[in-house]
CSV table of C-alpha atoms in Angstrom, one decimal:
chain,number,residue,atom,x,y,z
A,215,MET,CA,7.8,-42.1,71.5
A,216,TYR,CA,4.2,-44.1,71.0
A,217,THR,CA,3.4,-41.4,67.9
A,218,ASN,CA,6.7,-42.2,66.1
A,219,ALA,CA,6.3,-46.1,66.9
A,220,THR,CA,3.2,-45.9,65.3
A,221,LEU,CA,3.8,-44.3,62.4
A,222,TYR,CA,7.2,-46.4,61.5
A,223,THR,CA,4.3,-49.3,61.7
A,224,LYS,CA,2.4,-47.5,59.1
A,225,GLU,CA,5.1,-47.3,56.8
A,226,GLU,CA,6.6,-50.5,57.1
A,227,PHE,CA,3.1,-51.6,56.3
A,228,GLY,CA,2.6,-49.5,53.3
A,229,MET,CA,5.7,-50.8,52.0
A,230,ASN,CA,4.8,-54.6,52.7
A,231,LEU,CA,1.5,-53.8,51.1
A,232,LEU,CA,3.3,-52.3,47.9
A,233,GLN,CA,6.0,-55.2,47.7
A,234,ARG,CA,3.0,-57.7,47.5
A,235,ARG,CA,0.9,-55.2,45.3
A,236,LEU,CA,4.1,-55.7,43.0
A,237,LEU,CA,4.7,-59.3,43.5
A,238,ALA,CA,0.9,-59.7,42.3
A,239,GLU,CA,0.9,-58.0,39.3
A,240,PHE,CA,4.6,-59.7,38.2
A,241,SER,CA,2.8,-63.0,38.5
A,242,LYS,CA,0.0,-62.2,36.8
A,243,VAL,CA,1.6,-60.5,33.6
A,244,PHE,CA,4.0,-63.7,34.0
A,245,THR,CA,1.4,-66.2,33.6
A,246,LEU,CA,0.1,-64.6,31.1
A,247,SER,CA,2.8,-63.8,28.8
A,248,LEU,CA,4.6,-67.4,29.1
A,249,ALA,CA,1.2,-69.1,28.2
A,250,ILE,CA,0.7,-67.1,25.1
A,251,LEU,CA,4.6,-67.3,24.0
A,252,LEU,CA,4.4,-70.9,24.7
A,253,LEU,CA,1.8,-71.6,22.8
A,254,PHE,CA,3.0,-69.8,19.6
A,255,ILE,CA,5.8,-71.8,19.9
A,256,LEU,CA,4.6,-75.3,20.8
A,257,MET,CA,2.1,-74.3,17.5
A,258,GLY,CA,5.3,-73.6,15.1
A,259,GLN,CA,7.0,-77.4,16.5
A,260,ALA,CA,3.8,-78.7,15.7
A,261,LEU,CA,3.9,-77.2,11.9
A,262,ARG,CA,7.6,-78.0,11.6
A,263,LEU,CA,6.7,-81.8,12.8
A,264,ARG,CA,3.3,-82.4,10.7
A,265,ASP,CA,4.9,-84.8,8.7
A,266,MET,CA,6.2,-86.7,11.2
A,267,LEU,CA,2.6,-86.3,13.3
A,268,LEU,CA,0.7,-87.3,10.3
A,269,GLY,CA,3.1,-89.9,9.2
A,270,LEU,CA,3.2,-91.8,12.0
A,271,GLU,CA,-0.5,-91.6,12.8
A,272,LEU,CA,0.1,-90.6,16.6
A,273,GLY,CA,-3.1,-90.2,18.8
A,274,LEU,CA,-3.7,-87.2,20.7
A,275,VAL,CA,-2.0,-88.9,24.2
A,276,ASP,CA,1.0,-89.3,22.1
A,277,THR,CA,1.3,-86.4,20.7
A,278,LEU,CA,0.4,-84.2,23.7
A,279,ARG,CA,3.3,-86.7,25.6
A,280,LEU,CA,5.8,-85.5,23.0
A,281,PHE,CA,5.0,-82.0,23.5
A,282,ALA,CA,5.4,-82.3,27.5
A,283,TYR,CA,8.8,-83.8,26.5
A,284,LEU,CA,9.7,-80.8,24.6
A,285,THR,CA,8.7,-78.2,26.8
A,286,PRO,CA,11.2,-77.9,29.2
A,287,SER,CA,13.8,-77.0,26.5
A,288,LEU,CA,11.5,-74.2,25.6
A,289,LEU,CA,11.2,-72.9,29.2
A,290,GLN,CA,15.0,-72.6,28.9
A,291,TYR,CA,14.3,-69.8,26.6
A,292,ILE,CA,11.1,-68.8,27.4
A,293,MET,CA,10.9,-67.9,31.0
A,294,PRO,CA,13.6,-65.3,30.9
A,295,VAL,CA,11.5,-63.3,28.6
A,296,ALA,CA,8.5,-64.1,30.0
A,297,CYS,CA,10.1,-62.5,33.3
A,298,MET,CA,11.4,-59.4,31.4
A,299,LEU,CA,7.7,-59.0,30.2
A,300,ALA,CA,6.1,-59.3,33.7
A,301,VAL,CA,8.6,-56.4,35.3
A,302,PHE,CA,8.7,-54.3,32.0
A,303,LEU,CA,5.2,-54.3,31.7
A,304,THR,CA,4.6,-53.7,35.1
A,305,PHE,CA,6.5,-50.4,35.4
A,306,LEU,CA,5.2,-49.5,32.5
A,307,ARG,CA,2.1,-49.2,33.3
A,308,MET,CA,2.8,-47.5,36.8
A,309,SER,CA,5.2,-45.1,35.0
A,310,SER,CA,2.2,-44.1,32.4
A,311,ASP,CA,-0.3,-44.1,34.8
A,312,ARG,CA,1.7,-41.5,36.8
A,313,GLU,CA,2.1,-44.2,40.1
A,314,LEU,CA,5.5,-43.9,39.9
A,315,ILE,CA,5.2,-40.0,40.2
A,316,ALA,CA,2.9,-40.3,42.9
A,317,LEU,CA,4.9,-43.1,45.1
A,318,LYS,CA,8.3,-40.8,44.4
A,319,ALA,CA,5.8,-37.6,45.9
A,320,GLY,CA,5.1,-39.8,49.0
A,321,GLY,CA,8.9,-40.3,49.7
A,322,VAL,CA,9.1,-43.8,48.0
A,323,SER,CA,12.1,-44.2,45.7
A,324,LEU,CA,12.8,-46.6,43.0
A,325,TYR,CA,15.4,-48.7,45.0
A,326,GLN,CA,12.9,-49.0,47.7
A,327,MET,CA,11.0,-50.7,45.0
A,328,LEU,CA,13.4,-53.0,44.0
A,329,PRO,CA,13.2,-55.9,46.4
A,330,ALA,CA,10.0,-57.1,44.5
A,331,PRO,CA,11.6,-57.5,41.4
A,332,LEU,CA,14.3,-59.0,42.7
A,333,ALA,CA,12.9,-61.3,44.5
A,334,PHE,CA,10.8,-62.1,41.5
A,335,SER,CA,13.1,-62.6,39.2
A,336,GLY,CA,15.5,-64.7,41.9
A,337,PHE,CA,12.8,-66.8,42.1
A,338,CYS,CA,12.3,-67.6,38.4
A,339,ALA,CA,16.2,-68.1,37.8
A,340,LEU,CA,15.9,-70.4,40.8
A,341,VAL,CA,13.2,-72.6,39.2
A,342,SER,CA,14.6,-71.8,35.4
A,343,LEU,CA,18.1,-73.3,36.4
A,344,TRP,CA,16.0,-76.6,38.0
A,345,ILE,CA,14.7,-76.9,34.4
A,346,THR,CA,17.8,-76.2,32.6
A,347,LEU,CA,20.0,-78.8,34.8
A,348,PHE,CA,17.4,-81.7,35.5
A,349,LEU,CA,14.2,-81.2,32.7
A,350,VAL,CA,15.9,-80.2,29.5
A,351,GLY,CA,18.4,-83.2,29.3
A,352,TRP,CA,15.3,-85.6,30.8
A,353,GLY,CA,12.7,-83.9,28.3
A,354,ALA,CA,15.0,-84.6,25.3
A,355,GLY,CA,15.7,-87.9,25.8
A,356,HIS,CA,12.5,-89.3,26.5
A,357,PHE,CA,11.4,-87.1,23.3
A,358,ARG,CA,14.3,-89.2,21.4
A,359,ALA,CA,13.3,-92.5,22.9
A,360,GLU,CA,9.4,-92.0,22.3
A,361,VAL,CA,9.7,-91.0,18.7
A,362,LEU,CA,12.2,-94.1,18.1
A,363,ASP,CA,9.8,-96.5,19.6
A,364,ILE,CA,6.8,-95.3,17.8
A,365,ALA,CA,8.8,-95.1,14.5
A,366,SER,CA,9.9,-98.7,15.4
A,367,SER,CA,6.4,-100.0,16.1
A,368,ARG,CA,5.0,-98.2,12.7
A,369,ALA,CA,7.5,-99.8,11.0
A,370,ARG,CA,6.5,-103.4,12.3
A,371,VAL,CA,3.2,-102.4,11.5
A,372,VAL,CA,3.9,-101.2,8.0
A,373,LEU,CA,6.2,-104.1,7.1
A,374,ARG,CA,3.7,-106.5,5.4
A,375,PRO,CA,4.2,-110.0,4.8
A,376,GLY,CA,5.1,-110.5,1.3
A,377,VAL,CA,4.9,-107.0,0.0
A,378,PHE,CA,7.2,-104.5,-1.0
A,379,ASN,CA,7.4,-102.0,0.6
A,380,GLN,CA,8.6,-98.3,-1.5
A,381,ASP,CA,7.9,-95.9,1.6
A,382,ILE,CA,11.3,-94.6,2.1
A,383,PRO,CA,12.9,-92.8,-0.9
A,384,ASN,CA,15.7,-95.1,-2.5
A,385,LYS,CA,15.2,-98.0,-0.6
A,386,VAL,CA,13.1,-101.4,-0.8
A,387,PHE,CA,11.8,-103.7,1.9
A,388,PHE,CA,10.5,-107.0,1.8
A,389,ALA,CA,10.1,-109.6,4.2
A,390,ARG,CA,8.5,-112.8,3.5
A,391,ARG,CA,7.3,-113.4,7.1
A,392,VAL,CA,7.0,-110.6,9.6
A,393,ASP,CA,6.5,-110.6,13.7
A,394,PRO,CA,5.0,-107.4,14.7
A,395,GLU,CA,5.4,-108.0,18.4
A,396,ARG,CA,8.9,-109.1,18.3
A,397,GLY,CA,10.2,-107.4,15.4
A,398,ILE,CA,11.2,-111.2,14.0
A,399,LEU,CA,12.0,-110.6,10.2
A,400,GLU,CA,12.0,-113.8,7.5
A,401,GLN,CA,13.4,-114.3,3.9
A,402,VAL,CA,14.4,-110.7,4.0
A,403,LEU,CA,15.5,-108.3,0.8
A,404,VAL,CA,16.5,-104.7,1.3
A,405,GLU,CA,17.5,-103.1,-2.0
A,406,ASP,CA,19.6,-99.7,-1.5
A,407,LYS,CA,20.0,-97.4,-4.5
A,408,SER,CA,20.3,-94.0,-2.7
A,409,ARG,CA,24.0,-94.1,-4.3
A,410,ALA,CA,23.8,-93.2,-7.8
A,411,GLU,CA,27.1,-95.4,-9.0
A,412,LEU,CA,25.8,-98.5,-7.5
A,413,ARG,CA,22.9,-100.4,-6.0
A,414,LEU,CA,23.2,-102.9,-3.4
A,415,THR,CA,20.9,-105.8,-2.8
A,416,ILE,CA,21.0,-107.4,0.5
A,417,LEU,CA,19.7,-111.2,1.3
A,418,ALA,CA,19.1,-112.8,4.4
A,419,PRO,CA,17.0,-115.6,5.9
A,420,HIS,CA,16.6,-114.0,9.1
A,421,GLY,CA,16.7,-110.5,10.1
A,422,ARG,CA,15.0,-108.5,13.0
A,423,LEU,CA,14.2,-104.5,14.0
A,424,GLY,CA,16.3,-102.4,16.5
A,425,VAL,CA,16.8,-98.8,17.5
A,426,ASP,CA,19.8,-97.1,18.2
A,427,TYR,CA,18.9,-94.2,20.6
A,428,THR,CA,22.3,-92.8,20.9
A,429,ARG,CA,22.2,-92.1,17.2
A,430,GLY,CA,18.7,-91.8,16.5
A,431,GLU,CA,18.2,-94.5,14.0
A,432,LEU,CA,16.3,-97.4,13.0
A,433,LEU,CA,18.1,-100.6,12.7
A,434,PHE,CA,17.7,-103.7,10.2
A,435,LEU,CA,19.7,-106.3,11.9
A,436,LEU,CA,20.2,-109.2,9.1
A,437,LYS,CA,22.0,-112.9,9.8
A,438,ASN,CA,23.6,-114.9,7.5
A,439,GLY,CA,23.1,-113.5,4.4
A,440,ARG,CA,24.5,-112.0,1.2
A,441,ILE,CA,25.5,-108.2,-0.6
A,442,TYR,CA,24.9,-108.3,-4.2
A,443,THR,CA,26.8,-105.0,-5.3
A,444,GLU,CA,25.9,-103.8,-8.7
A,445,ARG,CA,28.5,-101.3,-10.8
A,446,GLU,CA,27.8,-100.5,-14.2
A,447,ASP,CA,28.1,-104.1,-16.0
A,448,SER,CA,29.8,-106.0,-12.7
A,449,ILE,CA,28.6,-107.4,-10.0
A,450,THR,CA,30.1,-108.5,-6.6
A,451,THR,CA,28.9,-111.3,-4.0
A,452,LEU,CA,29.9,-110.6,-0.3
A,453,GLY,CA,28.6,-113.0,2.6
A,454,PHE,CA,28.4,-112.1,5.9
A,455,GLU,CA,26.9,-113.5,9.4
A,456,GLU,CA,25.5,-110.3,10.8
A,457,TYR,CA,24.9,-107.0,8.8
A,458,VAL,CA,23.2,-103.5,9.8
A,459,VAL,CA,20.7,-101.4,7.6
A,460,ARG,CA,20.8,-98.3,9.7
A,461,LEU,CA,17.5,-95.9,8.5
A,462,GLN,CA,17.8,-92.1,9.9
A,463,LEU,CA,14.6,-90.8,10.5
A,464,ASN,CA,15.0,-88.1,8.3
A,465,GLU,CA,15.2,-90.2,5.5
A,466,MET,CA,11.1,-90.8,6.4
A,467,PHE,CA,10.4,-87.2,7.5
A,468,GLU,CA,12.6,-84.2,6.5
A,469,SER,CA,11.4,-82.1,9.4
A,470,LEU,CA,12.7,-84.4,11.8
A,471,ASP,CA,16.9,-85.1,12.3
A,472,LEU,CA,17.8,-86.8,15.5
A,473,GLY,CA,21.0,-88.0,14.4
A,474,PRO,CA,23.8,-88.6,16.8
A,475,LEU,CA,23.2,-87.4,20.6
A,476,LYS,CA,23.7,-83.5,20.6
A,477,PRO,CA,25.1,-81.3,23.6
A,478,ARG,CA,21.7,-79.7,24.2
A,479,GLU,CA,19.7,-83.1,24.9
A,480,MET,CA,22.4,-84.2,27.1
A,481,THR,CA,21.5,-84.4,31.0
A,482,TRP,CA,23.7,-82.0,33.4
A,483,GLU,CA,25.4,-85.2,34.5
A,484,GLN,CA,26.4,-86.1,31.0
A,485,LEU,CA,28.0,-82.5,30.2
A,486,VAL,CA,29.9,-82.6,33.4
A,487,ASN,CA,31.1,-86.0,33.6
A,488,ALA,CA,32.3,-86.0,29.9
A,489,ASP,CA,36.0,-86.7,29.8
A,490,ASP,CA,37.3,-83.2,28.3
A,491,SER,CA,40.5,-84.7,27.3
A,492,GLU,CA,39.2,-87.1,25.1
A,493,LEU,CA,36.3,-85.0,23.4
A,494,ALA,CA,38.8,-82.4,22.5
A,495,ARG,CA,41.3,-85.7,21.1
A,496,SER,CA,38.7,-87.5,19.1
A,497,ASP,CA,36.2,-84.3,17.8
A,498,GLU,CA,37.3,-80.7,18.9
A,499,TRP,CA,34.2,-79.2,17.5
A,500,PHE,CA,31.7,-81.3,19.8
A,501,PHE,CA,34.1,-80.8,22.6
A,502,GLN,CA,33.7,-76.7,21.9
A,503,LYS,CA,29.7,-77.6,21.8
A,504,VAL,CA,29.8,-79.3,25.1
A,505,LEU,CA,32.0,-76.7,27.3
A,506,VAL,CA,29.5,-73.7,25.7
A,507,GLU,CA,26.5,-75.6,26.5
A,508,ARG,CA,27.6,-76.3,30.0
A,509,HIS,CA,27.9,-72.6,30.4
A,510,SER,CA,24.3,-71.8,28.6
A,511,ARG,CA,22.5,-74.1,31.0
A,512,VAL,CA,23.8,-71.6,33.9
A,513,VAL,CA,23.7,-68.4,31.7
A,514,PHE,CA,19.8,-68.3,30.5
A,515,PRO,CA,19.0,-68.7,34.2
A,516,LEU,CA,20.4,-65.9,35.2
A,517,ALA,CA,18.9,-63.9,32.4
A,518,CYS,CA,16.1,-63.6,34.6
A,519,ILE,CA,17.8,-61.0,37.2
A,520,LEU,CA,19.7,-60.1,34.3
A,521,LEU,CA,16.7,-58.7,32.0
A,522,SER,CA,14.8,-58.0,34.6
A,523,LEU,CA,17.2,-55.2,36.0
A,524,ILE,CA,17.5,-53.6,32.5
A,525,ALA,CA,13.7,-53.7,32.2
A,526,ILE,CA,13.0,-51.4,34.7
A,527,PRO,CA,15.2,-48.3,33.4
A,528,VAL,CA,13.8,-48.7,30.2
A,529,ALA,CA,10.2,-49.1,31.0
A,530,VAL,CA,10.7,-45.7,33.5
A,531,SER,CA,11.9,-44.2,30.0
A,532,LEU,CA,8.6,-45.1,28.2
A,533,GLU,CA,6.6,-43.0,30.0
A,534,GLY,CA,3.5,-42.9,27.8
A,535,VAL,CA,3.7,-45.6,26.1
A,536,ARG,CA,0.7,-48.0,25.4
A,537,ARG,CA,1.0,-51.7,26.9
A,538,GLN,CA,1.0,-53.0,23.3
A,539,SER,CA,4.0,-51.0,22.2
A,540,GLY,CA,5.7,-51.5,25.3
A,541,MET,CA,5.7,-55.3,24.8
A,542,VAL,CA,7.3,-54.7,21.5
A,543,MET,CA,10.0,-52.9,22.9
A,544,GLY,CA,10.5,-55.6,25.6
A,545,LEU,CA,10.5,-58.2,22.8
A,546,VAL,CA,13.2,-56.0,20.7
A,547,ILE,CA,15.5,-55.5,24.1
A,548,PHE,CA,15.3,-59.6,24.4
A,549,LEU,CA,16.2,-60.3,20.8
A,550,LEU,CA,19.2,-57.7,21.5
A,551,TYR,CA,19.8,-59.8,24.2
A,552,TYR,CA,19.8,-62.9,22.6
A,553,THR,CA,21.6,-61.7,19.4
A,554,VAL,CA,24.4,-60.7,21.4
A,555,LEU,CA,24.5,-63.9,23.0
A,556,SER,CA,24.3,-66.4,20.6
A,557,ALA,CA,26.8,-64.5,18.4
A,558,GLY,CA,29.2,-65.5,21.4
A,559,MET,CA,27.9,-68.7,21.7
A,560,ASN,CA,29.0,-69.6,18.1
A,561,MET,CA,32.1,-68.0,18.7
A,562,GLY,CA,32.8,-70.6,21.4
A,563,LYS,CA,31.1,-73.5,19.3
A,564,TYR,CA,33.2,-72.9,16.0
A,565,ASN,CA,36.3,-70.6,16.8
A,566,GLY,CA,37.3,-72.0,19.9
A,567,VAL,CA,37.1,-68.9,21.9
A,568,ASN,CA,36.8,-69.2,25.6
A,569,PRO,CA,33.1,-69.1,27.1
A,570,LEU,CA,34.2,-66.9,29.9
A,571,TYR,CA,34.8,-64.1,27.4
A,572,CYS,CA,32.3,-64.4,24.7
A,573,ILE,CA,29.3,-65.4,26.9
A,574,TRP,CA,30.1,-63.8,30.6
A,575,LEU,CA,31.7,-60.8,29.1
A,576,PRO,CA,28.6,-59.7,27.2
A,577,ASN,CA,26.2,-60.7,30.2
A,578,LEU,CA,28.4,-58.6,32.6
A,579,ALA,CA,28.1,-55.4,30.2
A,580,PHE,CA,24.2,-55.8,30.2
A,581,LEU,CA,24.6,-56.3,33.7
A,582,LEU,CA,26.4,-52.8,34.1
A,583,SER,CA,24.1,-51.2,31.8
A,584,GLY,CA,21.4,-52.0,33.8
A,585,LEU,CA,22.8,-50.7,37.2
A,586,GLU,CA,23.9,-47.8,35.4
A,587,GLY,CA,20.2,-47.3,33.7
A,588,ILE,CA,18.4,-48.0,37.5
A,589,HIS,CA,20.8,-45.3,39.0
A,590,LEU,CA,20.1,-42.8,36.4
A,591,ALA,CA,16.2,-43.5,36.5
A,592,ALA,CA,16.2,-43.2,40.9
A,593,GLN,CA,18.1,-39.7,40.5
A,594,GLU,CA,15.5,-38.8,37.4
A,595,ARG,CA,18.2,-38.5,35.2
A,596,MET,CA,17.5,-41.2,32.5
A,597,PRO,CA,16.1,-39.5,29.3
A,598,HIS,CA,12.9,-40.1,28.4
A,599,ALA,CA,12.4,-42.2,25.0
A,600,LEU,CA,9.1,-40.0,24.1
A,601,GLU,CA,10.6,-36.8,24.9
A,602,TRP,CA,13.5,-37.9,22.8
A,603,LEU,CA,11.4,-39.1,19.7
A,604,ARG,CA,9.1,-35.4,19.9
A,605,ARG,CA,12.4,-34.0,20.0
A,606,PHE,CA,13.6,-35.8,16.9
A,607,ARG,CA,10.1,-35.2,15.0
A,608,GLN,CA,10.2,-31.4,15.8
A,609,SER,CA,14.0,-31.6,14.6
A,610,ARG,CA,12.7,-33.1,11.3
A,611,LYS,CA,9.8,-31.0,10.6
A,612,ARG,CA,12.1,-27.9,11.3
A,613,LYS,CA,14.3,-29.1,8.8
A,614,ARG,CA,11.6,-29.5,6.0
A,615,ARG,CA,9.8,-26.2,6.8
A,616,GLU,CA,13.4,-24.5,6.0
A,617,THR,CA,14.2,-26.6,3.1
A,618,ARG,CA,10.4,-25.8,1.8
A,619,ASP,CA,11.3,-22.3,2.5
A,620,ASN,CA,14.3,-21.9,1.2
A,621,MET,CA,12.8,-23.5,-2.6
A,622,LYS,CA,10.5,-21.0,-2.3
A,623,ASP,CA,13.2,-18.0,-2.0
A,624,LYS,CA,14.9,-19.5,-4.8
A,625,LEU,CA,11.8,-19.6,-7.0
A,626,LYS,CA,11.0,-16.2,-6.1
A,627,ASP,CA,14.4,-15.0,-7.0
A,628,GLY,CA,14.2,-17.2,-10.4
A,629,HIS,CA,11.2,-15.3,-11.3
A,630,GLY,CA,12.5,-12.0,-10.2
A,631,GLY,CA,15.3,-12.2,-12.5
A,632,GLU,CA,13.5,-13.2,-15.2
A,633,SER,CA,10.9,-10.2,-15.0
A,634,GLU,CA,14.1,-7.8,-15.0
A,635,LYS,CA,15.1,-9.1,-18.2
A,636,GLY,CA,12.5,-8.7,-19.8
A,637,ARG,CA,11.8,-5.2,-18.6
A,638,ALA,CA,15.5,-4.4,-19.9
A,639,ALA,CA,14.7,-5.8,-23.5
């Protein structure tokens, strides 16, 4: 009785030790993968926004703050990849080092190893869900507000009193007096040559700089002025009490296009509280994008669990593959999943397909594939990729050898026929 209790305690201790070791290795690979992927994507964002960063003459603190606001929306896509790579590379190393064979020989099945990857991927899914529900919209909103505030402050500095400003293509701004702190303008002239068929010249005694955070535009609010419209040989005049000149940031920086508030920039509260009937009547496409965005905020966190389930049997089938090649294979798996999911999301956005069909059905198919793969791997019936490649190469070599032998036989037969004809002659 005492011996059986001691043996059970040792087995339980061994399983707990295995789960802890797996969780520790998952955490190391996940942290490294997340840091590398995030660094590379942020570098790409810096290159894309370089015109804005240089044009606004941002300091180090402002630049880091903007990238911090961008990070949650990037983590929404990076965390499933990092989680999958953590599970995939860990099981790939164990498979290549024959640790899985040793564990199976010791009586540990693949099913007994699942609690660690499921707990880890579940934790990553919860963290990712918290990011998508609370931080994505918060970061996008603060990024928009920060860029507009910096651009507005920069515009107040650039607009010098008594100097014609032509930094913006097809527009000229002039103000006799400028108050940079309050954004107050006096004796303002704005010339708009953005349309080839006409030219607008706007004169106003008073004006003020403003910001439209919803539409992502800088505003020149002019009062009690006149608009002179020149078309070919005619000029018309129109007086106004208030007139707004809207300046989109993409006119200043081609790489930056804030525009109206997009569904991916909305908070979870805004997405949930949106009036579906009103949106469907006013803008059908925007309503479909809002509907798809609601589902995508939940789908991407669940992808942490889904991709981890797919990664385990694939890693078992790649026994003997190096870690570098395994990382490439892991990224290929994610790209395949993301391509299918993106196609479904586009069908929902632009073709009006129900998200239950175009988003959740592909995920269900991947889930069933992952569960079936784990079942086959646990029963050691999962086909080994290297063995398949080896057989494929051998078959190709065999075919080449047979083709070469057939060519030699044909050449021999041809030479034999020519010699017989010579002797007959």
